[in-house]
């Protein structure tokens, strides 16, 4: 699954370019028109030394000359080692099989690395623009498709108006190039030989050793999404890359950012298609390397319960037992992580590490005890347990005070054996009391709705009864909807 850029680059041949003379090749500055002060000099000299590019017979490099789209295709094919035999005809109207760049153009088009114009041409003799080169570099070298990059350029449009927008920002983020000025990229300007040398050298150096996961690697037809990240400080980033229909498939790029370990779930067309991996990022020979280790493990999972009113800041102790009374832990570690002043409750986080149904007992400083049902379920396609927590509550009260609601009507049938619902005489105070075992949702409708200032219309109440093992809970909440403001 791992895709690596080929270490050895084939010789880059440009139109009218010839190998260096021995004298120039031996010198520290091989081209008389590429002084060391030029920003592209280091790249030109390095690529020339490695016989990737060459100069002209007169000892010049002509860094200001442009490169055509056909030449660019030939360059990229040689750099990436892309196979050019048995290629599919891209059907460009101006690229026949007799064209010297046909195989390179066809090979890249088949892989979705390049495309043509709307009129069916490829334009092999057209100078390649800086925007076009950006897109080719991103696709051909499989650069990370970063999508959250601040745009400093005022001339590249937007992701909706320019097909090169995203690619330009990718190579900008990776430091492959800047712009022609601090705030212009030169989207439609032809790329020069000097610029090309610098961008090629920079791409080679900046490309991270990312790990690519394709649907075909897993025997699937598609990779739909990625889920299951654990923690907030992962050592890698996952980027979804949408394939081009008929040419390339969807893929996930796992981009290392620092040393460490993280977790990843890759999913296919449905929940039956999944892969769970431990992702290791280690530095080797100065580079961050990603390896994936397949696993079926489920990790300890942080979940929450809630305490109410005067219980806030008073929780002293949590203990956990099975439904039949067997003690699992007499001292469950917990942390109060937040308080909601609007509904007077606080969130208490704790960790579960095994499936089953349990009773969590909360003890407070005033001697009060509250029980919670905790149901921990395995979900094979996740690193985390699915957890449901239910506070034991056998009665509930809901008071509408002086609102005019008129009479009420219970719409749900055959609920009486599960919950008892009453309304105090001449009041708007409702009570619910659990009467039996089982879950039920009961709807109650007012004859007069309540209209609130935010255009919300309350039409009734919902009485909800749930249970986890021996722990039962009843709650009363409102039913309503928002209306159009006047």
Short mmCIF file of C-alpha atoms in Angstrom, two decimals:
data_model
loop_
_atom_site.label_atom_id
_atom_site.label_comp_id
_atom_site.label_asym_id
_atom_site.label_seq_id
_atom_site.Cartn_x
_atom_site.Cartn_y
_atom_site.Cartn_z
CA UNK A 1 0.00 0.00 0.00
CA UNK A 2 2.93 2.28 0.59
CA UNK A 3 3.71 4.59 -2.31
CA UNK A 4 7.22 5.94 -2.52
CA UNK A 5 8.68 8.42 -4.95
CA UNK A 6 11.36 6.79 -7.01
CA UNK A 7 14.74 7.76 -5.66
CA UNK A 8 16.51 7.88 -9.00
CA UNK A 9 15.21 10.39 -11.51
CA UNK A 10 15.64 9.73 -15.21
CA UNK A 11 17.32 12.29 -17.43
CA UNK A 12 15.15 15.33 -18.11
CA UNK A 13 15.25 16.32 -21.77
CA UNK A 14 13.90 19.69 -22.86
CA UNK A 15 13.53 20.94 -26.42
CA UNK A 16 16.85 22.12 -27.84
CA UNK A 17 18.67 20.80 -24.75
CA UNK A 18 21.91 18.87 -25.01
CA UNK A 19 24.19 17.18 -22.44
CA UNK A 20 26.71 19.40 -20.72
CA UNK A 21 30.23 19.56 -22.00
CA UNK A 22 32.81 17.94 -19.77
CA UNK A 23 34.26 21.33 -18.83
CA UNK A 24 30.94 22.71 -17.69
CA UNK A 25 29.99 19.49 -15.91
CA UNK A 26 33.21 19.63 -13.87
CA UNK A 27 32.75 23.28 -12.81
CA UNK A 28 30.97 24.36 -9.63
CA UNK A 29 28.77 26.73 -11.67
CA UNK A 30 27.97 24.78 -14.85
CA UNK A 31 25.92 27.42 -16.69
CA UNK A 32 27.20 30.90 -17.48
CA UNK A 33 23.67 32.36 -17.31
CA UNK A 34 22.80 30.82 -13.92
CA UNK A 35 24.81 32.78 -11.35
CA UNK A 36 24.79 31.53 -7.77
CA UNK A 37 22.73 34.55 -6.74
CA UNK A 38 19.66 33.33 -8.67
CA UNK A 39 16.96 31.72 -6.51
CA UNK A 40 16.85 28.66 -8.78
CA UNK A 41 20.65 28.23 -9.10
CA UNK A 42 21.03 25.56 -6.42
CA UNK A 43 18.25 23.45 -7.95
CA UNK A 44 19.57 23.83 -11.50
CA UNK A 45 23.11 22.92 -10.47
CA UNK A 46 22.00 19.91 -8.45
CA UNK A 47 19.77 18.51 -11.20
CA UNK A 48 22.47 19.10 -13.80
CA UNK A 49 25.04 17.29 -11.67
CA UNK A 50 22.66 14.34 -11.45
CA UNK A 51 22.12 14.45 -15.26
CA UNK A 52 18.42 15.19 -14.81
CA UNK A 53 18.58 18.37 -16.88
CA UNK A 54 21.03 19.65 -19.43
CA UNK A 55 22.02 22.90 -21.06
CA UNK A 56 22.62 24.27 -24.54
CA UNK A 57 25.80 23.86 -26.68
CA UNK A 58 26.87 27.43 -25.94
CA UNK A 59 27.14 26.70 -22.21
CA UNK A 60 23.89 28.38 -21.27
CA UNK A 61 20.82 26.99 -19.51
CA UNK A 62 18.38 29.67 -20.71
CA UNK A 63 16.41 29.67 -17.44
CA UNK A 64 13.86 32.11 -18.84
CA UNK A 65 12.73 29.82 -21.68
CA UNK A 66 9.35 28.14 -21.26
CA UNK A 67 8.44 24.43 -21.24
CA UNK A 68 5.57 22.96 -23.27
CA UNK A 69 2.79 20.74 -22.00
CA UNK A 70 4.17 17.83 -24.00
CA UNK A 71 7.64 18.28 -22.56
CA UNK A 72 6.18 18.50 -19.06
CA UNK A 73 4.41 15.17 -19.56
CA UNK A 74 7.64 13.52 -20.67
CA UNK A 75 9.50 14.98 -17.69
CA UNK A 76 6.97 13.80 -15.12
CA UNK A 77 6.71 10.31 -16.60
CA UNK A 78 10.47 9.84 -16.35
CA UNK A 79 10.59 11.24 -12.82
CA UNK A 80 7.84 8.98 -11.49
CA UNK A 81 8.71 5.86 -13.48
CA UNK A 82 5.20 5.68 -14.90
CA UNK A 83 4.79 2.81 -17.37
CA UNK A 84 4.12 3.95 -20.94
CA UNK A 85 3.53 0.60 -22.64
CA UNK A 86 0.02 -0.58 -23.54
CA UNK A 87 -1.48 2.77 -22.63
CA UNK A 88 -5.08 3.71 -23.37
CA UNK A 89 -5.57 6.32 -26.10
CA UNK A 90 -6.77 9.52 -24.39
CA UNK A 91 -8.45 10.61 -27.66
CA UNK A 92 -7.00 14.11 -27.66
CA UNK A 93 -7.66 15.58 -31.10
CA UNK A 94 -4.15 17.03 -31.42
CA UNK A 95 -2.12 14.10 -30.03
CA UNK A 96 -1.78 11.27 -32.53
CA UNK A 97 0.15 8.08 -31.89
CA UNK A 98 2.90 9.56 -34.07
CA UNK A 99 3.44 12.43 -31.64
CA UNK A 100 6.74 12.13 -29.79
CA UNK A 101 4.99 12.78 -26.48
CA UNK A 102 2.03 10.46 -27.14
CA UNK A 103 3.00 7.67 -24.72
CA UNK A 104 3.82 10.06 -21.89
CA UNK A 105 0.62 12.05 -22.39
CA UNK A 106 -1.49 8.89 -22.67
CA UNK A 107 0.06 7.31 -19.57
CA UNK A 108 -0.55 10.39 -17.45
CA UNK A 109 -4.07 10.90 -18.78
CA UNK A 110 -4.93 7.27 -17.99
CA UNK A 111 -3.88 7.83 -14.36
CA UNK A 112 -5.83 11.08 -14.10
CA UNK A 113 -2.66 13.15 -13.71
CA UNK A 114 -3.38 15.44 -16.66
CA UNK A 115 -6.37 16.48 -18.72
CA UNK A 116 -7.11 18.37 -21.87
CA UNK A 117 -9.05 21.44 -22.91
CA UNK A 118 -12.82 21.62 -23.21
CA UNK A 119 -12.57 21.44 -27.01
CA UNK A 120 -10.87 18.02 -26.90
CA UNK A 121 -7.30 19.21 -27.44
CA UNK A 122 -4.34 18.60 -25.15
CA UNK A 123 -2.11 21.36 -26.52
CA UNK A 124 1.24 19.50 -26.47
CA UNK A 125 3.06 22.52 -27.89
CA UNK A 126 1.42 25.09 -25.60
CA UNK A 127 3.65 26.52 -22.88
CA UNK A 128 2.63 24.96 -19.58
CA UNK A 129 1.40 27.50 -17.07
CA UNK A 130 2.32 27.77 -13.41
CA UNK A 131 -1.19 26.76 -12.43
CA UNK A 132 -1.12 23.68 -14.67
CA UNK A 133 2.28 22.65 -13.33
CA UNK A 134 0.99 22.93 -9.75
CA UNK A 135 -1.85 20.51 -10.49
CA UNK A 136 0.44 18.06 -12.29
CA UNK A 137 2.95 18.02 -9.44
CA UNK A 138 0.24 17.36 -6.85
CA UNK A 139 -1.33 14.48 -8.78
CA UNK A 140 1.80 12.93 -10.26
CA UNK A 141 3.79 12.92 -7.02
CA UNK A 142 0.73 12.14 -4.91
CA UNK A 143 1.28 15.13 -2.65
CA UNK A 144 -0.95 15.50 0.42
CA UNK A 145 -4.21 17.20 -0.57
CA UNK A 146 -4.24 19.73 2.25
CA UNK A 147 -7.54 21.60 2.16
CA UNK A 148 -7.14 24.09 5.02
CA UNK A 149 -4.45 26.43 3.73
CA UNK A 150 -4.68 30.20 4.05
CA UNK A 151 -4.59 31.74 0.58
CA UNK A 152 -2.09 34.61 0.17
CA UNK A 153 -2.66 34.98 -3.59
CA UNK A 154 -5.23 37.34 -5.08
CA UNK A 155 -4.99 35.99 -8.63
CA UNK A 156 -5.91 32.28 -8.25
CA UNK A 157 -9.67 32.62 -7.82
CA UNK A 158 -11.39 30.19 -5.48
CA UNK A 159 -11.86 26.44 -5.19
CA UNK A 160 -15.13 26.92 -7.06
CA UNK A 161 -13.77 29.04 -9.93
CA UNK A 162 -10.32 27.56 -10.57
CA UNK A 163 -9.38 23.91 -11.07
CA UNK A 164 -5.82 24.72 -9.98
CA UNK A 165 -6.72 26.57 -6.76
CA UNK A 166 -6.33 23.64 -4.34
CA UNK A 167 -3.11 22.38 -5.95
CA UNK A 168 -1.49 25.81 -5.81
CA UNK A 169 -2.17 26.02 -2.09
CA UNK A 170 -0.80 22.50 -1.55
CA UNK A 171 2.56 23.27 -3.13
CA UNK A 172 2.59 26.62 -1.34
CA UNK A 173 2.02 24.93 2.04
CA UNK A 174 4.77 22.39 1.35
CA UNK A 175 7.18 25.19 0.46
CA UNK A 176 7.63 23.96 -3.11
CA UNK A 177 7.04 27.45 -4.45
CA UNK A 178 5.85 30.87 -3.42
CA UNK A 179 4.47 33.31 -5.94
CA UNK A 180 5.75 35.71 -8.55
CA UNK A 181 5.13 38.35 -5.85
CA UNK A 182 4.08 37.94 -2.21
CA UNK A 183 0.40 38.13 -3.17
CA UNK A 184 0.29 36.89 -6.78
CA UNK A 185 1.00 33.39 -8.03
CA UNK A 186 1.03 34.02 -11.76
CA UNK A 187 -1.65 31.41 -12.43
CA UNK A 188 -1.63 31.72 -16.22
CA UNK A 189 2.02 32.62 -16.71
CA UNK A 190 4.23 30.11 -18.57
CA UNK A 191 6.62 28.28 -16.29
CA UNK A 192 10.27 28.77 -17.11
CA UNK A 193 13.14 26.30 -17.11
CA UNK A 194 14.56 27.91 -14.00
CA UNK A 195 11.24 27.79 -12.18
CA UNK A 196 10.71 24.18 -13.29
CA UNK A 197 14.09 23.11 -11.93
CA UNK A 198 13.40 24.75 -8.60
CA UNK A 199 9.89 23.27 -8.33
CA UNK A 200 11.08 19.75 -9.25
CA UNK A 201 13.90 19.86 -6.71
CA UNK A 202 11.59 21.30 -4.05
CA UNK A 203 8.91 18.67 -4.72
CA UNK A 204 11.46 15.91 -4.33
CA UNK A 205 12.59 17.32 -0.98
CA UNK A 206 9.23 18.42 0.42
CA UNK A 207 7.14 15.35 -0.35
CA UNK A 208 6.42 13.53 2.92
CA UNK A 209 6.71 9.75 3.02
CA UNK A 210 2.97 9.37 3.29
CA UNK A 211 1.00 6.12 3.36
CA UNK A 212 -1.76 5.70 0.79
CA UNK A 213 -4.75 3.40 1.28
CA UNK A 214 -6.79 2.57 -1.81
CA UNK A 215 -9.99 0.56 -2.03
CA UNK A 216 -8.29 -2.01 -4.25
CA UNK A 217 -5.61 -2.55 -1.59
CA UNK A 218 -8.37 -3.91 0.66
CA UNK A 219 -10.30 -5.79 -2.02
CA UNK A 220 -13.11 -3.21 -1.97
CA UNK A 221 -14.76 -1.14 -4.67
CA UNK A 222 -14.60 2.10 -2.72
CA UNK A 223 -13.21 3.76 0.38
CA UNK A 224 -16.06 5.82 1.73
CA UNK A 225 -14.65 7.56 4.78
CA UNK A 226 -12.40 7.32 7.76
CA UNK A 227 -13.44 7.20 11.40
CA UNK A 228 -12.23 6.14 14.80
CA UNK A 229 -9.55 8.66 15.65
CA UNK A 230 -8.61 8.40 19.31
CA UNK A 231 -7.32 11.42 21.20
CA UNK A 232 -6.76 15.01 20.17
CA UNK A 233 -3.05 14.85 19.48
CA UNK A 234 -2.60 12.30 16.71
CA UNK A 235 0.85 12.07 15.08
CA UNK A 236 -0.69 11.89 11.61
CA UNK A 237 -3.33 13.47 9.42
CA UNK A 238 -5.75 11.60 7.17
CA UNK A 239 -6.87 13.21 3.92
CA UNK A 240 -9.60 11.83 1.67
CA UNK A 241 -8.79 12.14 -2.04
CA UNK A 242 -11.72 11.75 -4.41
CA UNK A 243 -10.79 9.73 -7.48
CA UNK A 244 -11.61 10.69 -11.04
CA UNK A 245 -14.33 8.41 -12.37
CA UNK A 246 -12.98 6.03 -14.97
CA UNK A 247 -9.36 6.91 -14.21
CA UNK A 248 -8.43 6.77 -10.54
CA UNK A 249 -10.02 5.45 -7.37
CA UNK A 250 -10.78 7.12 -4.06
CA UNK A 251 -7.94 6.95 -1.59
CA UNK A 252 -6.88 8.00 1.88
CA UNK A 253 -3.56 9.72 2.44
CA UNK A 254 -2.02 9.16 5.87
CA UNK A 255 0.41 12.03 6.33
CA UNK A 256 2.93 11.80 9.22
CA UNK A 257 3.35 14.95 11.28
CA UNK A 258 5.41 13.80 14.27
CA UNK A 259 6.53 10.63 16.03
CA UNK A 260 3.90 8.73 17.96
CA UNK A 261 1.03 6.24 17.77
CA UNK A 262 -2.59 6.74 16.76
CA UNK A 263 -5.61 4.77 15.64
CA UNK A 264 -7.58 4.64 12.42
CA UNK A 265 -10.68 2.92 11.09
CA UNK A 266 -11.07 2.75 7.30
CA UNK A 267 -14.55 2.00 5.99
CA UNK A 268 -15.84 0.82 2.64
CA UNK A 269 -19.32 0.79 1.17
CA UNK A 270 -20.99 -0.37 4.40
CA UNK A 271 -20.21 -1.29 8.01
CA UNK A 272 -19.24 -4.83 7.02
CA UNK A 273 -16.27 -3.41 5.14
CA UNK A 274 -13.85 -1.93 7.62
CA UNK A 275 -10.23 -2.10 8.66
CA UNK A 276 -8.93 -1.11 12.08
CA UNK A 277 -5.29 -0.08 12.33
CA UNK A 278 -2.76 1.08 14.88
CA UNK A 279 -0.79 3.79 13.09
CA UNK A 280 2.88 4.06 14.05
CA UNK A 281 4.94 7.10 13.05
CA UNK A 282 8.69 6.76 13.59
CA UNK A 283 11.66 8.76 12.40
CA UNK A 284 14.08 6.80 10.25
CA UNK A 285 17.12 8.39 8.62
CA UNK A 286 15.66 11.83 9.28
CA UNK A 287 12.24 11.08 7.74
CA UNK A 288 8.92 10.32 9.37
CA UNK A 289 7.75 6.86 8.29
CA UNK A 290 4.20 5.53 8.63
CA UNK A 291 3.38 1.87 9.24
CA UNK A 292 -0.05 0.32 9.79
CA UNK A 293 -0.74 -2.59 12.11
CA UNK A 294 -4.12 -4.27 11.67
CA UNK A 295 -6.03 -5.05 14.86
CA UNK A 296 -9.48 -5.89 16.23
CA UNK A 297 -8.87 -4.36 19.65
CA UNK A 298 -11.32 -2.03 21.36
CA UNK A 299 -9.70 0.58 23.59
CA UNK A 300 -10.78 1.83 27.02
CA UNK A 301 -13.46 4.40 26.31
CA UNK A 302 -14.24 7.64 28.13
CA UNK A 303 -17.96 8.19 28.74
CA UNK A 304 -20.07 10.44 30.94
CA UNK A 305 -22.83 10.59 33.51
CA UNK A 306 -24.55 13.71 34.82
CA UNK A 307 -25.22 14.94 38.34
CA UNK A 308 -27.89 17.51 39.16
CA UNK A 309 -28.48 20.66 41.21
CA UNK A 310 -27.01 20.53 44.70
CA UNK A 311 -25.03 17.40 43.73
CA UNK A 312 -22.64 19.56 41.67
CA UNK A 313 -19.12 19.67 43.15
CA UNK A 314 -20.23 17.25 45.88
CA UNK A 315 -19.47 13.90 44.22
CA UNK A 316 -17.22 11.91 46.52
CA UNK A 317 -17.05 8.35 45.22
CA UNK A 318 -18.03 6.09 42.30
CA UNK A 319 -18.29 2.30 42.47
CA UNK A 320 -19.18 -0.16 39.71
CA UNK A 321 -20.87 -3.55 39.99
CA UNK A 322 -22.60 -6.02 37.70
CA UNK A 323 -26.38 -6.20 37.58
CA UNK A 324 -26.31 -9.24 39.90
CA UNK A 325 -24.28 -7.35 42.52
CA UNK A 326 -20.71 -8.49 41.82
CA UNK A 327 -18.28 -5.66 42.57
CA UNK A 328 -16.18 -4.62 39.57
CA UNK A 329 -14.48 -1.59 41.11
CA UNK A 330 -14.92 0.09 44.47
CA UNK A 331 -13.07 3.20 43.35
CA UNK A 332 -13.83 4.30 39.78
CA UNK A 333 -11.69 7.26 38.78
CA UNK A 334 -13.72 10.24 37.59
CA UNK A 335 -13.40 13.89 36.62
CA UNK A 336 -15.96 16.68 36.66
CA UNK A 337 -15.37 18.38 33.31
CA UNK A 338 -18.18 20.86 32.89
CA UNK A 339 -21.15 22.56 34.53
CA UNK A 340 -24.24 23.75 32.66
CA UNK A 341 -25.81 26.68 34.49
CA UNK A 342 -28.89 26.67 32.25
CA UNK A 343 -30.14 23.25 33.35
CA UNK A 344 -28.10 22.91 36.55
CA UNK A 345 -26.15 19.77 35.81
CA UNK A 346 -22.49 18.76 35.66
CA UNK A 347 -20.71 16.25 33.42
CA UNK A 348 -18.69 13.52 35.11
CA UNK A 349 -16.28 11.57 32.89
CA UNK A 350 -15.15 8.02 33.63
CA UNK A 351 -13.64 5.15 31.63
CA UNK A 352 -15.08 1.74 30.69
CA UNK A 353 -12.96 -1.16 29.45
CA UNK A 354 -15.29 -4.16 29.10
CA UNK A 355 -18.71 -4.87 27.60
CA UNK A 356 -21.80 -5.65 29.68
CA UNK A 357 -24.52 -4.10 31.83
CA UNK A 358 -23.44 -2.49 35.10
CA UNK A 359 -24.68 -0.39 37.99
CA UNK A 360 -22.66 2.71 38.82
CA UNK A 361 -23.30 4.06 42.32
CA UNK A 362 -22.48 7.71 42.98
CA UNK A 363 -21.95 8.76 46.61
CA UNK A 364 -22.04 12.40 47.67
CA UNK A 365 -20.57 14.26 50.64
CA UNK A 366 -24.00 14.58 52.30
CA UNK A 367 -24.48 10.79 52.27
CA UNK A 368 -26.82 10.75 49.27
CA UNK A 369 -26.49 7.90 46.77
CA UNK A 370 -27.67 7.80 43.14
CA UNK A 371 -27.55 4.74 40.89
CA UNK A 372 -26.92 4.72 37.15
CA UNK A 373 -27.36 1.95 34.64
CA UNK A 374 -24.34 1.60 32.35
CA UNK A 375 -24.59 -0.50 29.18
CA UNK A 376 -21.30 -1.06 27.34
CA UNK A 377 -21.56 -2.55 23.85
CA UNK A 378 -18.92 -3.59 21.34
CA UNK A 379 -18.94 -2.12 17.87
CA UNK A 380 -16.45 -4.10 15.82
CA UNK A 381 -15.84 -1.32 13.31
CA UNK A 382 -14.78 1.12 16.04
CA UNK A 383 -11.96 1.45 18.54
CA UNK A 384 -14.46 2.71 21.11
CA UNK A 385 -17.29 1.03 22.97
CA UNK A 386 -20.80 2.30 22.45
CA UNK A 387 -21.98 3.33 25.93
CA UNK A 388 -25.44 4.19 27.23
CA UNK A 389 -25.81 5.69 30.72
CA UNK A 390 -29.17 6.03 32.48
CA UNK A 391 -29.80 7.71 35.84
CA UNK A 392 -32.21 5.82 38.12
CA UNK A 393 -35.35 7.95 38.36
CA UNK A 394 -38.74 6.39 39.10
CA UNK A 395 -40.78 9.61 39.12
CA UNK A 396 -40.73 12.91 37.24
CA UNK A 397 -42.60 16.23 37.48
CA UNK A 398 -43.12 18.94 34.86
CA UNK A 399 -44.70 22.28 35.79
CA UNK A 400 -45.96 24.68 33.12
CA UNK A 401 -46.95 27.16 35.83
CA UNK A 402 -49.40 29.81 34.61
CA UNK A 403 -49.28 29.09 30.87
CA UNK A 404 -52.69 28.68 29.29
CA UNK A 405 -52.67 25.16 27.86
CA UNK A 406 -56.33 24.25 28.25
CA UNK A 407 -57.14 20.58 28.51
CA UNK A 408 -54.75 17.80 27.59
CA UNK A 409 -55.12 14.57 25.68
CA UNK A 410 -52.87 11.51 25.81
CA UNK A 411 -52.40 10.28 22.26
CA UNK A 412 -50.47 7.07 22.99
CA UNK A 413 -52.48 3.90 23.63
CA UNK A 414 -51.81 0.98 26.01
CA UNK A 415 -49.19 2.69 28.14
CA UNK A 416 -50.86 2.41 31.54
CA UNK A 417 -49.11 -0.79 32.65
CA UNK A 418 -45.72 0.89 32.17
CA UNK A 419 -46.16 4.45 33.44
CA UNK A 420 -48.75 6.33 35.48
CA UNK A 421 -49.41 9.90 34.26
CA UNK A 422 -51.37 12.44 36.34
CA UNK A 423 -52.09 16.17 36.39
CA UNK A 424 -52.76 18.06 39.60
CA UNK A 425 -56.27 19.48 39.76
CA UNK A 426 -56.60 23.05 38.44
CA UNK A 427 -52.86 23.29 37.76
CA UNK A 428 -50.43 22.74 34.91
CA UNK A 429 -48.27 20.37 36.95
CA UNK A 430 -47.84 16.89 35.49
CA UNK A 431 -46.42 13.80 37.18
CA UNK A 432 -45.11 10.50 35.79
CA UNK A 433 -44.41 7.37 37.82
CA UNK A 434 -42.99 4.10 36.54
CA UNK A 435 -45.58 1.34 36.94
CA UNK A 436 -43.95 -1.69 35.34
CA UNK A 437 -41.02 -3.11 33.39
CA UNK A 438 -40.40 -2.04 29.81
CA UNK A 439 -39.72 1.03 27.69
CA UNK A 440 -42.38 3.35 26.31
CA UNK A 441 -42.74 6.83 24.81
CA UNK A 442 -46.05 8.59 25.54
CA UNK A 443 -47.23 11.73 23.72
CA UNK A 444 -49.54 14.20 25.45
CA UNK A 445 -51.19 17.06 23.53
CA UNK A 446 -52.45 20.44 24.83
CA UNK A 447 -55.69 21.93 23.53
CA UNK A 448 -53.92 25.33 23.52
CA UNK A 449 -50.32 25.65 22.36
CA UNK A 450 -47.73 27.82 24.10
CA UNK A 451 -46.01 30.42 21.91
CA UNK A 452 -42.58 31.60 23.02
CA UNK A 453 -40.57 34.69 22.01
CA UNK A 454 -38.15 32.76 19.78
CA UNK A 455 -41.00 31.58 17.50
CA UNK A 456 -41.11 28.22 19.24
CA UNK A 457 -44.55 26.62 19.63
CA UNK A 458 -44.93 24.02 22.40
CA UNK A 459 -47.81 21.68 21.61
CA UNK A 460 -47.51 19.08 24.35
CA UNK A 461 -45.32 16.77 26.42
CA UNK A 462 -43.43 13.52 25.90
CA UNK A 463 -43.08 11.03 28.74
CA UNK A 464 -40.15 8.68 28.11
CA UNK A 465 -39.53 5.47 30.07
CA UNK A 466 -36.26 3.55 29.58
CA UNK A 467 -34.31 0.90 31.41
CA UNK A 468 -30.87 -0.72 31.56
CA UNK A 469 -31.11 -3.99 33.44
CA UNK A 470 -32.67 -3.21 36.81
CA UNK A 471 -32.18 0.55 36.46
CA UNK A 472 -35.27 2.43 35.23
CA UNK A 473 -35.72 6.06 34.29
CA UNK A 474 -38.70 8.29 33.48
CA UNK A 475 -38.43 11.80 32.08
CA UNK A 476 -40.91 14.43 30.92
CA UNK A 477 -39.97 16.78 28.10
CA UNK A 478 -41.69 19.18 25.76
CA UNK A 479 -43.00 18.56 22.25
CA UNK A 480 -43.15 21.42 19.77
CA UNK A 481 -41.66 23.08 16.74
CA UNK A 482 -40.44 26.42 15.44
CA UNK A 483 -42.77 28.59 13.40
CA UNK A 484 -41.98 31.33 10.88
CA UNK A 485 -41.36 34.64 12.60
CA UNK A 486 -43.99 37.33 12.03
#
